[in-house]
């Protein structure tokens, strides 16, 4: 093959390759155009699908919210159902089925607690009002049931039953008079009596059938939980005191005036005094001891051991025995009557000892009182008012108490009475400190302590206890009241005052800022202040400060700090908001508005009253 032919063949091949490359480029361009079209279509499809995706996500979230709502609704409906069932039981009354009735009251309390913690539920206020009204009716019926049950089963104890509980040596002889301790023994009367009484075993009478006591206990417990302790104690005291008096009279103890005694012949008077001493021993060892046991079984809460005023009855009896001491010594001065004198002396000592033990029991009961009666608004606790009334009663028996103290301790009786009163007050304060820890809101803790210590101080200042406890005690506890008031202010208002606190100075600049604070930041401060103040107003208007002077003093102390700070903040930064859009959205209150709302704090208002 020659050169020209070779060159021709190469040219043809080059043209073919060129043509093939051109075709490949065209195909590539076409494919790129097609792929570009696909990309555009996919992008358009994605855009078209996005609303669907959003709707799908919204639907999923809606389903989740619906599920949550349904579950919440089920819980609320179940509470409604439980309330309805409890209401039906309560309307039937406690007489048919007391156990179911008490269960219904517990259920109502649980419902009240549930709806109180779910205030966001639209009808919660109405449900709460209905449940509370129903609860009040239920407790009222319980009081009547307690009174009726206690009255029906409280009967005076016949003397024969009491005599059966005495040791053999103290039982009456066939003639009806107490046996003489020297009749059947050659030992001296005093020696025989001492050993006999020391080893004597007394069997307490059954005052109320045992099967009834648990029912009375449950009724008493429900009344105490509802805050009806005073009604409970009054019913118990009136009912049992009347029966106790009848039991004593059945023994043969009669009321005699001084003239009656002076007209009696010596032999008759001697017999009556001997019998009276014997019967008082029966009353102390059997009747009063039995009453104390019964009271502990029925009222196992605070103050149970002494609320029946048994303590003051003991003091009355002790006082009578002290008054009769000189006459007994005169009447029974001979050697032949030494047993009578010793019996009277022994009874007086026993009365003093029992009174002393009851006194110590009360102090311990106050400190360890564990009643769960909630004082939701932070007012004075029932225990506080009870203990203060008890102390006031004590001072009506000052002279008797001083004599009683000297039975066991020869030191200054005034100092002993002051020491006992101080210990009772301290026991009460220790208990109140424990009760204050049940509050979740630390501000309410301080308000509760302030109210209760103030009540104690005010009561002491208005009673004879002030002279005994002294001015120093009063001043120390007034300072404690002030400390709790200051702690309340700090805990409640420090956070909201921080909203009104701005460091630095300066006016409003052309860029809408002041003191380096932007308009947005100022708006946020006003919004935060509004929310926090409204929350405080809503919550603390339901709290209570029962003493009007203390209430006004506390409001004034808060206002003196809050209002100047708010006026200053409003004057300094208000123009930044007032010159913008919707200033009323951020500046909701004038200082006068705040002052007016402060006057609603601590009034114990309900949520419904606040909304009016």
mmCIF file of C-alpha atoms in Angstrom, residues 194-379:
data_model
loop_
_atom_site.group_PDB
_atom_site.id
_atom_site.type_symbol
_atom_site.label_atom_id
_atom_site.label_comp_id
_atom_site.label_asym_id
_atom_site.label_seq_id
_atom_site.Cartn_x
_atom_site.Cartn_y
_atom_site.Cartn_z
ATOM 1 C CA UNK A 194 -49.319 0.730 153.720
ATOM 2 C CA UNK A 195 -48.512 -2.811 152.603
ATOM 3 C CA UNK A 196 -52.091 -3.484 151.580
ATOM 4 C CA UNK A 197 -52.356 -0.409 149.349
ATOM 5 C CA UNK A 198 -48.885 -0.906 147.926
ATOM 6 C CA UNK A 199 -49.684 -4.377 146.612
ATOM 7 C CA UNK A 200 -53.356 -3.755 145.878
ATOM 8 C CA UNK A 201 -54.683 -4.708 142.456
ATOM 9 C CA UNK A 202 -57.618 -2.717 141.076
ATOM 10 C CA UNK A 203 -59.765 -4.029 138.204
ATOM 11 C CA UNK A 204 -61.089 -1.188 136.079
ATOM 12 C CA UNK A 205 -64.796 -1.311 135.225
ATOM 13 C CA UNK A 206 -66.025 -1.586 131.625
ATOM 14 C CA UNK A 207 -67.551 1.829 130.964
ATOM 15 C CA UNK A 208 -68.622 1.238 127.338
ATOM 16 C CA UNK A 209 -69.043 -2.129 125.558
ATOM 17 C CA UNK A 210 -65.754 -3.048 123.824
ATOM 18 C CA UNK A 211 -67.462 -3.595 120.440
ATOM 19 C CA UNK A 212 -68.656 0.042 120.414
ATOM 20 C CA UNK A 213 -65.258 1.618 121.168
ATOM 21 C CA UNK A 214 -63.756 1.092 117.648
ATOM 22 C CA UNK A 215 -66.814 2.764 116.102
ATOM 23 C CA UNK A 216 -66.505 5.754 118.417
ATOM 24 C CA UNK A 217 -62.778 5.878 117.690
ATOM 25 C CA UNK A 218 -63.336 6.000 113.911
ATOM 26 C CA UNK A 219 -65.983 8.700 114.266
ATOM 27 C CA UNK A 220 -63.710 10.760 116.513
ATOM 28 C CA UNK A 221 -60.830 10.393 114.061
ATOM 29 C CA UNK A 222 -62.944 11.672 111.148
ATOM 30 C CA UNK A 223 -64.150 14.653 113.174
ATOM 31 C CA UNK A 224 -60.574 15.505 114.161
ATOM 32 C CA UNK A 225 -59.374 15.274 110.545
ATOM 33 C CA UNK A 226 -62.132 17.700 109.545
ATOM 34 C CA UNK A 227 -60.885 20.207 112.123
ATOM 35 C CA UNK A 228 -63.848 19.646 114.466
ATOM 36 C CA UNK A 229 -61.779 18.831 117.546
ATOM 37 C CA UNK A 230 -63.531 21.371 119.729
ATOM 38 C CA UNK A 231 -66.973 19.966 118.890
ATOM 39 C CA UNK A 232 -65.647 16.448 119.465
ATOM 40 C CA UNK A 233 -64.206 17.325 122.856
ATOM 41 C CA UNK A 234 -67.319 19.226 123.908
ATOM 42 C CA UNK A 235 -69.631 16.301 123.089
ATOM 43 C CA UNK A 236 -67.328 13.816 124.831
ATOM 44 C CA UNK A 237 -66.836 15.988 127.896
ATOM 45 C CA UNK A 238 -70.525 16.812 128.404
ATOM 46 C CA UNK A 239 -71.657 13.225 127.920
ATOM 47 C CA UNK A 240 -69.046 11.464 130.034
ATOM 48 C CA UNK A 241 -68.919 14.131 132.772
ATOM 49 C CA UNK A 242 -72.638 13.721 133.410
ATOM 50 C CA UNK A 243 -72.331 9.931 133.629
ATOM 51 C CA UNK A 244 -69.263 10.185 135.882
ATOM 52 C CA UNK A 245 -71.145 12.443 138.292
ATOM 53 C CA UNK A 246 -74.066 9.976 138.414
ATOM 54 C CA UNK A 247 -71.665 7.115 139.167
ATOM 55 C CA UNK A 248 -70.132 9.023 142.083
ATOM 56 C CA UNK A 249 -73.569 9.880 143.490
ATOM 57 C CA UNK A 250 -74.653 6.260 143.288
ATOM 58 C CA UNK A 251 -71.755 5.445 145.612
ATOM 59 C CA UNK A 252 -73.414 7.595 148.243
ATOM 60 C CA UNK A 253 -71.422 10.816 147.900
ATOM 61 C CA UNK A 254 -73.827 13.670 148.578
ATOM 62 C CA UNK A 255 -73.466 17.421 148.419
ATOM 63 C CA UNK A 256 -73.453 18.939 151.900
ATOM 64 C CA UNK A 257 -73.297 22.591 152.838
ATOM 65 C CA UNK A 258 -71.303 23.916 155.783
ATOM 66 C CA UNK A 259 -74.527 24.336 157.745
ATOM 67 C CA UNK A 260 -75.478 20.721 157.046
ATOM 68 C CA UNK A 261 -72.156 19.540 158.441
ATOM 69 C CA UNK A 262 -72.411 21.678 161.571
ATOM 70 C CA UNK A 263 -75.887 20.324 162.373
ATOM 71 C CA UNK A 264 -74.811 16.680 162.154
ATOM 72 C CA UNK A 265 -74.130 14.578 165.190
ATOM 73 C CA UNK A 266 -70.522 13.562 165.649
ATOM 74 C CA UNK A 267 -71.110 9.867 165.045
ATOM 75 C CA UNK A 268 -72.973 10.553 161.782
ATOM 76 C CA UNK A 269 -70.310 13.005 160.574
ATOM 77 C CA UNK A 270 -67.502 10.596 161.433
ATOM 78 C CA UNK A 271 -69.143 7.835 159.426
ATOM 79 C CA UNK A 272 -69.773 10.121 156.441
ATOM 80 C CA UNK A 273 -66.186 11.371 156.376
ATOM 81 C CA UNK A 274 -64.848 7.838 156.517
ATOM 82 C CA UNK A 275 -67.130 6.745 153.699
ATOM 83 C CA UNK A 276 -66.299 9.839 151.657
ATOM 84 C CA UNK A 277 -62.567 9.134 151.858
ATOM 85 C CA UNK A 278 -63.188 5.530 150.833
ATOM 86 C CA UNK A 279 -65.431 6.558 147.960
ATOM 87 C CA UNK A 280 -62.919 9.128 146.724
ATOM 88 C CA UNK A 281 -60.307 6.376 146.576
ATOM 89 C CA UNK A 282 -62.753 4.352 144.455
ATOM 90 C CA UNK A 283 -63.371 7.371 142.238
ATOM 91 C CA UNK A 284 -59.656 8.015 141.667
ATOM 92 C CA UNK A 285 -58.493 4.404 141.320
ATOM 93 C CA UNK A 286 -61.444 3.034 139.344
ATOM 94 C CA UNK A 287 -63.693 5.684 137.824
ATOM 95 C CA UNK A 288 -61.101 8.308 136.851
ATOM 96 C CA UNK A 289 -58.597 5.670 135.796
ATOM 97 C CA UNK A 290 -61.298 3.978 133.725
ATOM 98 C CA UNK A 291 -62.294 7.296 132.132
ATOM 99 C CA UNK A 292 -58.675 8.023 131.234
ATOM 100 C CA UNK A 293 -58.300 4.627 129.576
ATOM 101 C CA UNK A 294 -61.580 5.019 127.681
ATOM 102 C CA UNK A 295 -60.599 8.496 126.498
ATOM 103 C CA UNK A 296 -57.262 7.230 125.227
ATOM 104 C CA UNK A 297 -59.052 4.460 123.305
ATOM 105 C CA UNK A 298 -61.588 6.760 121.635
ATOM 106 C CA UNK A 299 -59.627 9.965 121.164
ATOM 107 C CA UNK A 300 -56.089 8.862 120.378
ATOM 108 C CA UNK A 301 -55.008 12.208 118.998
ATOM 109 C CA UNK A 302 -53.633 15.327 120.658
ATOM 110 C CA UNK A 303 -54.839 16.329 124.090
ATOM 111 C CA UNK A 304 -56.733 13.050 124.557
ATOM 112 C CA UNK A 305 -55.262 12.363 127.978
ATOM 113 C CA UNK A 306 -56.597 15.474 129.608
ATOM 114 C CA UNK A 307 -59.168 17.172 127.463
ATOM 115 C CA UNK A 308 -62.047 16.018 129.613
ATOM 116 C CA UNK A 309 -60.682 18.422 132.191
ATOM 117 C CA UNK A 310 -60.017 15.436 134.430
ATOM 118 C CA UNK A 311 -56.861 17.270 135.352
ATOM 119 C CA UNK A 312 -58.837 20.198 136.705
ATOM 120 C CA UNK A 313 -61.238 17.831 138.452
ATOM 121 C CA UNK A 314 -58.197 16.259 140.144
ATOM 122 C CA UNK A 315 -57.007 19.712 141.193
ATOM 123 C CA UNK A 316 -60.457 20.475 142.621
ATOM 124 C CA UNK A 317 -60.395 17.261 144.610
ATOM 125 C CA UNK A 318 -56.847 17.898 145.789
ATOM 126 C CA UNK A 319 -57.821 21.418 146.844
ATOM 127 C CA UNK A 320 -60.789 20.083 148.841
ATOM 128 C CA UNK A 321 -58.594 17.537 150.598
ATOM 129 C CA UNK A 322 -56.085 20.258 151.494
ATOM 130 C CA UNK A 323 -58.869 22.420 152.889
ATOM 131 C CA UNK A 324 -60.226 19.513 154.930
ATOM 132 C CA UNK A 325 -56.792 18.582 156.272
ATOM 133 C CA UNK A 326 -56.952 20.689 159.430
ATOM 134 C CA UNK A 327 -60.513 19.566 160.197
ATOM 135 C CA UNK A 328 -59.600 15.911 159.654
ATOM 136 C CA UNK A 329 -56.607 16.304 161.978
ATOM 137 C CA UNK A 330 -58.867 17.885 164.586
ATOM 138 C CA UNK A 331 -61.720 15.400 164.260
ATOM 139 C CA UNK A 332 -59.473 12.331 164.146
ATOM 140 C CA UNK A 333 -56.762 13.487 166.522
ATOM 141 C CA UNK A 334 -56.890 10.519 168.859
ATOM 142 C CA UNK A 335 -54.669 7.458 168.522
ATOM 143 C CA UNK A 336 -57.677 5.301 167.775
ATOM 144 C CA UNK A 337 -58.332 7.346 164.622
ATOM 145 C CA UNK A 338 -54.801 7.231 163.236
ATOM 146 C CA UNK A 339 -55.932 4.956 160.381
ATOM 147 C CA UNK A 340 -58.516 7.519 159.268
ATOM 148 C CA UNK A 341 -55.934 10.303 159.278
ATOM 149 C CA UNK A 342 -53.465 8.191 157.326
ATOM 150 C CA UNK A 343 -56.139 7.244 154.776
ATOM 151 C CA UNK A 344 -56.946 10.907 154.199
ATOM 152 C CA UNK A 345 -53.257 11.765 153.901
ATOM 153 C CA UNK A 346 -52.682 8.856 151.507
ATOM 154 C CA UNK A 347 -55.577 9.960 149.307
ATOM 155 C CA UNK A 348 -54.262 13.529 149.183
ATOM 156 C CA UNK A 349 -50.821 12.276 148.143
ATOM 157 C CA UNK A 350 -52.340 10.025 145.513
ATOM 158 C CA UNK A 351 -54.382 12.890 144.065
ATOM 159 C CA UNK A 352 -51.252 15.044 143.928
ATOM 160 C CA UNK A 353 -49.261 12.272 142.265
ATOM 161 C CA UNK A 354 -51.961 11.621 139.651
ATOM 162 C CA UNK A 355 -52.246 15.344 138.912
ATOM 163 C CA UNK A 356 -48.465 15.600 138.559
ATOM 164 C CA UNK A 357 -48.351 12.632 136.158
ATOM 165 C CA UNK A 358 -51.202 14.050 134.075
ATOM 166 C CA UNK A 359 -49.381 17.371 133.925
ATOM 167 C CA UNK A 360 -46.252 15.699 132.542
ATOM 168 C CA UNK A 361 -48.369 13.659 130.111
ATOM 169 C CA UNK A 362 -49.860 16.856 128.721
ATOM 170 C CA UNK A 363 -46.475 18.441 128.078
ATOM 171 C CA UNK A 364 -45.337 15.309 126.248
ATOM 172 C CA UNK A 365 -48.606 15.043 124.290
ATOM 173 C CA UNK A 366 -48.252 18.624 123.050
ATOM 174 C CA UNK A 367 -44.725 18.109 121.741
ATOM 175 C CA UNK A 368 -45.528 14.769 120.110
ATOM 176 C CA UNK A 369 -48.940 15.718 118.724
ATOM 177 C CA UNK A 370 -49.064 14.243 115.234
ATOM 178 C CA UNK A 371 -52.528 15.230 114.027
ATOM 179 C CA UNK A 372 -52.703 15.747 110.300
ATOM 180 C CA UNK A 373 -55.274 18.520 110.460
ATOM 181 C CA UNK A 374 -54.057 20.767 107.673
ATOM 182 C CA UNK A 375 -54.271 24.544 108.077
ATOM 183 C CA UNK A 376 -54.203 25.295 104.347
ATOM 184 C CA UNK A 377 -54.287 29.087 104.680
ATOM 185 C CA UNK A 378 -51.504 29.345 107.276
ATOM 186 C CA UNK A 379 -53.754 30.594 110.069
#
